[in-house]
Amino acid sequence: MTSISRSSSVSGNSVAVDGATASSFHDCISQISKGDNHDEELIEVELELKDDSIVLRSLAPATDGDNRCSGEDGLGSSSVAARFSRSLSSASNSLRKKLGWPRSASFRSNSESASSFSSPPPVAMSATDALRIRCQLQRTRSSAQRALGGLRFISRTTRAEDDATSLWMQVESRFEALARNGFLCREDFGECIGMGDSREFAEGIFDALARRRRRQRISRITKEELYEFWKQLSDQSFDARLQIFFDMADSNEDGRITREEVQELIMLSASANKLSALKDKADEYANLIMEELDPDNLGYIELWQLETLLLQKDDYMNYSRPLSIASGRAQSLSSPRRKNKVGSISRSLMCLILENWQRGWIILLWAMAMVSLFIWKFIQYRNRETFEVMGYCICIAKGAAETVKLNMALILLPVCRNTLTWLRSTQARLFVPFDDNLNLHKIIARAIVIGIALHAGNHIACDFPRLVRASPEKFACVASDFNNKQPTYSYLYTGIEGLTGITMVILMTISFTLATSRFRRNAVRLPAPFNRLAGYNAFWYSHHLLGLVYLLLLIHGTFLFFVKHWYQKTTWMYISVPLLLYVAERSLRTCRSEFYAVQILKVSELPGHVFSLIMGKPQGFKYKSGQYIFLQCPTISKFEWHPFSITSAPDDNYLSVHIRIVGDWTRELKRVVTEGANPSSVIGRLKFGDLGNINEKCSPRLLIDGPYGAPAQDYRNYDVLLLVGLGIGATPFVSILRDLLNNKRADDSMDSTTEASTLEDSLNSFASPIATQSGKKKSMRVKNVHFCWVTREPGSFEWFKGVMDEVAEMDHKGFIDMHNYLTSVYEESDARSALITMIQALNHAKYGVDILTGTRVKTHFARPNWKEVFARIAKKHPYCTVGVFYCGSATLGKELKKLSRDMTHKSSTRFEFHKEQF
C-alpha cells in the first residue's frame, strides 16, 4: 500500500489537509503503485498555500537510510527510477487536473534534481476555486463548530432530548390555539414557533421549508407538517441550519443566490430587527457581499460561498472585538490559593473595608452621636420628678426628640450643593464619600421618621393618658409646669406644643410620602384628580413644605413642658447653623441664576425623543467635565429647576446639554424652543465647534444654576477609566471624552517639545530656576479609557454621532477605546441577525465604518458580557486603579458594583465604582 506524507506550510505553521482533498491525493497517487504491490513506495507531496492560490511545491519519492529503489534482482536504480518517473508524472498531472492547483516555481528544479522528472507548465487557478479550497481548509480546522452557534432559529438549545420535547409541547399548544380546521396559516407560523415579533422573517422560513417539502408555494400546513418543520429548525447540525438559511434566499431552487435574492434576505433580516436605515441600504450591502464571495463576477453565489462568509466572520471582527461579548474566553484571574477559606475570607473582608471605610466611619460617628444623645436625655429625665408621673414613657419620648433635633440639622448638609462642590476639590474628598450625599440624606430621613414615631407615639399613647389620669399626689410633682392645674386632653392637643407638633407630623408625612421612589417616579397610579400627587412636581413642591416645618420646630422647641431655662431649650442650637447655611445657599442660587441668564444659540432635534440645547457661555462660568447644571425656563415656570449633565468640553466657548423628553416640563421646553416665534431649531447632531446659524431673536430666556459636583468629575484621579452609559446616561461622559483627548494631545505635544529643547532647558535652569519650575505642567494620570454605550434604539447613536466620529478620527494612538452596544437587535447567534452580523464584520473590515452609525466606532449586537469586559481590562492593566463610572438604571449599577468588588478581589487591578444619581 502506498503511504502519503501531507503537509502545507503557512507562515511557518503546519496545517493538516484532510477530508475530500486527502482522498483525491490518495486516489491519484495510488496509480503509482499499481503493478508493484510487492514493494512499499513512499511518496512525499508538499503543498504551498498562498493568499489567493495553492501550488504543488514538490512531488517526489521519499528517501531514507535504505535504498528502497533497488530491487533484489540486482538491477540498478535507473530502471526503478524510470518506472517510477512515468507513474509519478501521470499521478501529478491527474492531481493538478482535479484540484486545479498551480505548481510552484521551485517544483521543476526540485524534481529535476531528485530524479530528472519532466512536468507540464503550471495551471492558474481562478479566485473562486481558491476561495472554495480555503473554505474547505478552514472547515477542517473546526471553524464550523464556532459558526454553529451563529445560526439558531429558536431561542433555546435543543441539544438535550428533554429540552426538545418541552419546546415542542409549547409549539403544539400554540398550534392548537392558532389552527383553523386543523391547519396553521402561513401568517401565524411565526407566532407558533416563537417568532411572533419577526413575522416577515418567519414567513421566509416557512416558504423555504415548504419548497423543500412540496416543491411548491403553500399557505397552510397540518400539525404533522409543522412537526417536520420544527425538527429541521431544531436540528443541531451546522449543515442543516446553513441549508435552511440558504434556501430562504434561493427562492427559485436553482442552488444559486443572485444579488437580488441576497438583497431580499438583507431586507428580511433588517425588518426583523427593526433597522429601517439598513433596509434603505440593502442594495449597497448586497453588492458588498457579492464582491466578497463572487470574485469572478459570475452573478451568483452557492452554498459553500455563504459558508465561507460564516466561517470567516470572526476573522473579520477579531481586530475590533477586545471587549465584545463574542470574543474568546478570558483567562481566569483567580489564584489557586483561593481554595484556602481563611485567606479567602480575610481578602474579602479587606476588600469590603477598602470599599466602605469612608461610609463606615461616617455612619459609625453618626450612630454613636444619636445613641449618646438618646442615653443622655433618657438618664436626665429618669432622674427628674416627672418620671414619677409618666415613667419610662417620658424618657423614651425625650430621648427620641433629641435625636430628631440632631437629624433635622444634619439632613440639610447633604443638599448644600455649592458647599459639597467646593469640598470635592479639597483633601476632604479622601475621607468623605461625597458621591453618597443623597443616600445619606435618605438614611437620615428614615431616622427622623423613627424618632418622630417614638416621640409622638409615646406622648399620645402613654405620657398624656398618665398625666391626665394622674392622682393629685403624683400630679403635685409637676403641677408648677401647668400653673397648678391638671391638664385635659383638649388642653394638651390645642396648646402651642400640641398644635405645632401635630402640624409638623402632618406636613412631614406628606413630604416624606411623596418623596418615596414610587411616588417620585410616578409609579403609583391614582384616580383623577389625585394623580397629580405622583410625579416629580409633587415631590418638588411638597419638599418645600419642610421650610414651614423648621419654623414650627423652632416654635415647638421654645414652648416646652418641663423646661424652664432658655439654655435648656436646645432646638435652636442644633438647627441654626445648618439652616443658615442652607438659606445662604438658596439665596446664592437665586442671585446667581439671574446673573447666569443664557441665550439659546442652537437647538437640534434628535431621534429617540431627545433634543440638544447649545447656549452661550456666561462670562466667568467655569466647570469641569462630568459636572451638571440646573436649568429653568421662566416662560414655563419660575419655580421649577431641572438638572442636566453638561456635554460640552470646559474649553469650549459655549454650553450644551442633551435633554430627553420624559415629562411635561421637558415636553413643554421642546415646544417653546422649537415652535415659538423664530425658533433656533435645526435637525441635526451635536458636533464640537460647529454652531451653525445663530438666531438670537425671540428665543426664550433660560436661567442656569451651577455647576455642581458629580462623581464623574473625579475621573482624573485614576490610571484607567471604564465609562458606562445606558441610553441618555452617556451624557456625562461625552464632555469627559473630549476633554481627555484634548489633554492627551496637549501632553504629547509638550513631551515632544520638551524632548527637542532638553539642552536649552538645562542651560536656562541655571539662570532662572523659578521660571522653569513654574512652566512645568503636571501630566495627566489617565493612560487609557474604555467607553461602553448601551442603548435599545438605533436612533440613539445619532445623539453624539459627530462627537464620536471626531474623537475616533483624532485619537490616532488608541487612547480611547469606544464600543456601542445595540440591545434591540437579536443576539449575534440568532439567525435573524446572522446576515446583519456578517455585513457588519465585512463592512468594518473593508472600510472601517459601522453600518448603523456611519462612524468608525463599532456597534455590537448584544448586551455586553460585563464579566469578560472587567476581566480583559484587569488583564490589560495590572497593578492599576480603574475608575468605573456608570450612569443608568439601578439594576445594571448593582451588577457593575458587584463586578468591581469581585475583580478587585481576584486580580491585581483595583476597580472603584461610582454611580451618577439621576
PDB file of N, CA, C and O in Angstrom, residues 845-877:
ATOM      1  N   ALA A 845     -14.391  45.619   8.321  1.00  0.00           N
ATOM      2  CA  ALA A 845     -13.051  45.156   7.946  1.00  0.00           C
ATOM      3  C   ALA A 845     -12.583  45.791   6.643  1.00  0.00           C
ATOM      4  O   ALA A 845     -11.395  46.073   6.471  1.00  0.00           O
ATOM      5  N   LYS A 846     -13.528  46.055   5.732  1.00  0.00           N
ATOM      6  CA  LYS A 846     -13.153  46.558   4.416  1.00  0.00           C
ATOM      7  C   LYS A 846     -13.027  48.073   4.391  1.00  0.00           C
ATOM      8  O   LYS A 846     -12.101  48.624   3.783  1.00  0.00           O
ATOM      9  N   TYR A 847     -13.959  48.770   5.071  1.00  0.00           N
ATOM     10  CA  TYR A 847     -13.980  50.224   5.008  1.00  0.00           C
ATOM     11  C   TYR A 847     -13.722  50.895   6.350  1.00  0.00           C
ATOM     12  O   TYR A 847     -13.541  52.106   6.408  1.00  0.00           O
ATOM     13  N   GLY A 848     -13.765  50.132   7.443  1.00  0.00           N
ATOM     14  CA  GLY A 848     -13.556  50.712   8.765  1.00  0.00           C
ATOM     15  C   GLY A 848     -14.705  51.577   9.231  1.00  0.00           C
ATOM     16  O   GLY A 848     -14.516  52.453  10.077  1.00  0.00           O
ATOM     17  N   VAL A 849     -15.916  51.335   8.712  1.00  0.00           N
ATOM     18  CA  VAL A 849     -17.085  52.143   9.030  1.00  0.00           C
ATOM     19  C   VAL A 849     -18.201  51.236   9.528  1.00  0.00           C
ATOM     20  O   VAL A 849     -18.429  50.155   8.984  1.00  0.00           O
ATOM     21  N   ASP A 850     -18.903  51.700  10.557  1.00  0.00           N
ATOM     22  CA  ASP A 850     -20.014  50.948  11.123  1.00  0.00           C
ATOM     23  C   ASP A 850     -21.248  51.109  10.230  1.00  0.00           C
ATOM     24  O   ASP A 850     -21.531  52.199   9.722  1.00  0.00           O
ATOM     25  N   ILE A 851     -22.004  50.024  10.046  1.00  0.00           N
ATOM     26  CA  ILE A 851     -23.145  50.076   9.129  1.00  0.00           C
ATOM     27  C   ILE A 851     -24.327  50.824   9.719  1.00  0.00           C
ATOM     28  O   ILE A 851     -25.211  51.271   8.983  1.00  0.00           O
ATOM     29  N   LEU A 852     -24.398  50.966  11.043  1.00  0.00           N
ATOM     30  CA  LEU A 852     -25.523  51.651  11.670  1.00  0.00           C
ATOM     31  C   LEU A 852     -25.242  53.123  11.920  1.00  0.00           C
ATOM     32  O   LEU A 852     -26.081  53.980  11.647  1.00  0.00           O
ATOM     33  N   THR A 853     -24.075  53.422  12.448  1.00  0.00           N
ATOM     34  CA  THR A 853     -23.768  54.801  12.829  1.00  0.00           C
ATOM     35  C   THR A 853     -23.032  55.568  11.744  1.00  0.00           C
ATOM     36  O   THR A 853     -23.034  56.802  11.744  1.00  0.00           O
ATOM     37  N   GLY A 854     -22.400  54.849  10.815  1.00  0.00           N
ATOM     38  CA  GLY A 854     -21.614  55.528   9.800  1.00  0.00           C
ATOM     39  C   GLY A 854     -20.313  56.092  10.323  1.00  0.00           C
ATOM     40  O   GLY A 854     -19.657  56.885   9.644  1.00  0.00           O
ATOM     41  N   THR A 855     -19.916  55.701  11.549  1.00  0.00           N
ATOM     42  CA  THR A 855     -18.670  56.175  12.150  1.00  0.00           C
ATOM     43  C   THR A 855     -17.693  55.017  12.274  1.00  0.00           C
ATOM     44  O   THR A 855     -18.011  53.869  11.941  1.00  0.00           O
ATOM     45  N   ARG A 856     -16.519  55.307  12.793  1.00  0.00           N
ATOM     46  CA  ARG A 856     -15.511  54.271  12.988  1.00  0.00           C
ATOM     47  C   ARG A 856     -15.718  53.510  14.287  1.00  0.00           C
ATOM     48  O   ARG A 856     -15.008  52.543  14.560  1.00  0.00           O
ATOM     49  N   VAL A 857     -16.671  53.928  15.095  1.00  0.00           N
ATOM     50  CA  VAL A 857     -16.944  53.246  16.359  1.00  0.00           C
ATOM     51  C   VAL A 857     -17.800  52.019  16.086  1.00  0.00           C
ATOM     52  O   VAL A 857     -18.860  52.118  15.467  1.00  0.00           O
ATOM     53  N   LYS A 858     -17.346  50.863  16.553  1.00  0.00           N
ATOM     54  CA  LYS A 858     -18.012  49.600  16.261  1.00  0.00           C
ATOM     55  C   LYS A 858     -19.272  49.445  17.094  1.00  0.00           C
ATOM     56  O   LYS A 858     -19.298  49.738  18.274  1.00  0.00           O
ATOM     57  N   THR A 859     -20.349  48.966  16.457  1.00  0.00           N
ATOM     58  CA  THR A 859     -21.595  48.648  17.152  1.00  0.00           C
ATOM     59  C   THR A 859     -21.728  47.141  17.267  1.00  0.00           C
ATOM     60  O   THR A 859     -21.642  46.425  16.264  1.00  0.00           O
ATOM     61  N   HIS A 860     -21.943  46.658  18.475  1.00  0.00           N
ATOM     62  CA  HIS A 860     -22.114  45.235  18.722  1.00  0.00           C
ATOM     63  C   HIS A 860     -23.592  44.946  18.933  1.00  0.00           C
ATOM     64  O   HIS A 860     -24.310  45.718  19.573  1.00  0.00           O
ATOM     65  N   PHE A 861     -24.044  43.812  18.418  1.00  0.00           N
ATOM     66  CA  PHE A 861     -25.446  43.444  18.502  1.00  0.00           C
ATOM     67  C   PHE A 861     -25.658  42.487  19.675  1.00  0.00           C
ATOM     68  O   PHE A 861     -25.769  41.282  19.491  1.00  0.00           O
ATOM     69  N   ALA A 862     -25.705  43.014  20.851  1.00  0.00           N
ATOM     70  CA  ALA A 862     -25.972  42.198  22.043  1.00  0.00           C
ATOM     71  C   ALA A 862     -25.662  43.033  23.262  1.00  0.00           C
ATOM     72  O   ALA A 862     -25.088  44.130  23.165  1.00  0.00           O
ATOM     73  N   ARG A 863     -26.049  42.521  24.417  1.00  0.00           N
ATOM     74  CA  ARG A 863     -25.643  43.150  25.667  1.00  0.00           C
ATOM     75  C   ARG A 863     -24.187  42.783  25.945  1.00  0.00           C
ATOM     76  O   ARG A 863     -23.752  41.681  25.640  1.00  0.00           O
ATOM     77  N   PRO A 864     -23.448  43.681  26.534  1.00  0.00           N
ATOM     78  CA  PRO A 864     -22.046  43.356  26.836  1.00  0.00           C
ATOM     79  C   PRO A 864     -21.939  42.243  27.863  1.00  0.00           C
ATOM     80  O   PRO A 864     -22.768  42.136  28.768  1.00  0.00           O
ATOM     81  N   ASN A 865     -20.931  41.442  27.705  1.00  0.00           N
ATOM     82  CA  ASN A 865     -20.584  40.452  28.722  1.00  0.00           C
ATOM     83  C   ASN A 865     -19.686  41.170  29.723  1.00  0.00           C
ATOM     84  O   ASN A 865     -18.471  41.211  29.576  1.00  0.00           O
ATOM     85  N   TRP A 866     -20.315  41.743  30.742  1.00  0.00           N
ATOM     86  CA  TRP A 866     -19.577  42.627  31.641  1.00  0.00           C
ATOM     87  C   TRP A 866     -18.476  41.888  32.394  1.00  0.00           C
ATOM     88  O   TRP A 866     -17.421  42.469  32.676  1.00  0.00           O
ATOM     89  N   LYS A 867     -18.700  40.644  32.704  1.00  0.00           N
ATOM     90  CA  LYS A 867     -17.659  39.886  33.401  1.00  0.00           C
ATOM     91  C   LYS A 867     -16.416  39.768  32.534  1.00  0.00           C
ATOM     92  O   LYS A 867     -15.284  39.901  33.015  1.00  0.00           O
ATOM     93  N   GLU A 868     -16.628  39.570  31.245  1.00  0.00           N
ATOM     94  CA  GLU A 868     -15.491  39.479  30.331  1.00  0.00           C
ATOM     95  C   GLU A 868     -14.842  40.844  30.126  1.00  0.00           C
ATOM     96  O   GLU A 868     -13.619  40.956  30.006  1.00  0.00           O
ATOM     97  N   VAL A 869     -15.652  41.889  30.090  1.00  0.00           N
ATOM     98  CA  VAL A 869     -15.106  43.243  29.947  1.00  0.00           C
ATOM     99  C   VAL A 869     -14.171  43.564  31.101  1.00  0.00           C
ATOM    100  O   VAL A 869     -13.043  44.039  30.913  1.00  0.00           O
ATOM    101  N   PHE A 870     -14.627  43.299  32.319  1.00  0.00           N
ATOM    102  CA  PHE A 870     -13.800  43.572  33.500  1.00  0.00           C
ATOM    103  C   PHE A 870     -12.552  42.700  33.502  1.00  0.00           C
ATOM    104  O   PHE A 870     -11.463  43.167  33.859  1.00  0.00           O
ATOM    105  N   ALA A 871     -12.704  41.430  33.115  1.00  0.00           N
ATOM    106  CA  ALA A 871     -11.549  40.529  33.122  1.00  0.00           C
ATOM    107  C   ALA A 871     -10.483  40.980  32.135  1.00  0.00           C
ATOM    108  O   ALA A 871      -9.278  40.932  32.427  1.00  0.00           O
ATOM    109  N   ARG A 872     -10.892  41.440  30.973  1.00  0.00           N
ATOM    110  CA  ARG A 872      -9.923  41.868  29.966  1.00  0.00           C
ATOM    111  C   ARG A 872      -9.227  43.164  30.378  1.00  0.00           C
ATOM    112  O   ARG A 872      -8.042  43.357  30.106  1.00  0.00           O
ATOM    113  N   ILE A 873      -9.975  44.058  31.009  1.00  0.00           N
ATOM    114  CA  ILE A 873      -9.344  45.293  31.485  1.00  0.00           C
ATOM    115  C   ILE A 873      -8.337  44.980  32.585  1.00  0.00           C
ATOM    116  O   ILE A 873      -7.243  45.547  32.621  1.00  0.00           O
ATOM    117  N   ALA A 874      -8.703  44.060  33.478  1.00  0.00           N
ATOM    118  CA  ALA A 874      -7.775  43.673  34.547  1.00  0.00           C
ATOM    119  C   ALA A 874      -6.519  43.024  33.972  1.00  0.00           C
ATOM    120  O   ALA A 874      -5.407  43.240  34.475  1.00  0.00           O
ATOM    121  N   LYS A 875      -6.680  42.237  32.924  1.00  0.00           N
ATOM    122  CA  LYS A 875      -5.535  41.579  32.307  1.00  0.00           C
ATOM    123  C   LYS A 875      -4.652  42.583  31.556  1.00  0.00           C
ATOM    124  O   LYS A 875      -3.422  42.477  31.558  1.00  0.00           O
ATOM    125  N   LYS A 876      -5.287  43.577  30.943  1.00  0.00           N
ATOM    126  CA  LYS A 876      -4.552  44.562  30.163  1.00  0.00           C
ATOM    127  C   LYS A 876      -3.856  45.599  31.045  1.00  0.00           C
ATOM    128  O   LYS A 876      -2.805  46.123  30.676  1.00  0.00           O
ATOM    129  N   HIS A 877      -4.441  45.883  32.226  1.00  0.00           N
ATOM    130  CA  HIS A 877      -3.893  46.935  33.088  1.00  0.00           C
ATOM    131  C   HIS A 877      -3.625  46.383  34.498  1.00  0.00           C
ATOM    132  O   HIS A 877      -4.340  46.716  35.439  1.00  0.00           O
TER     133      HIS A 877
END
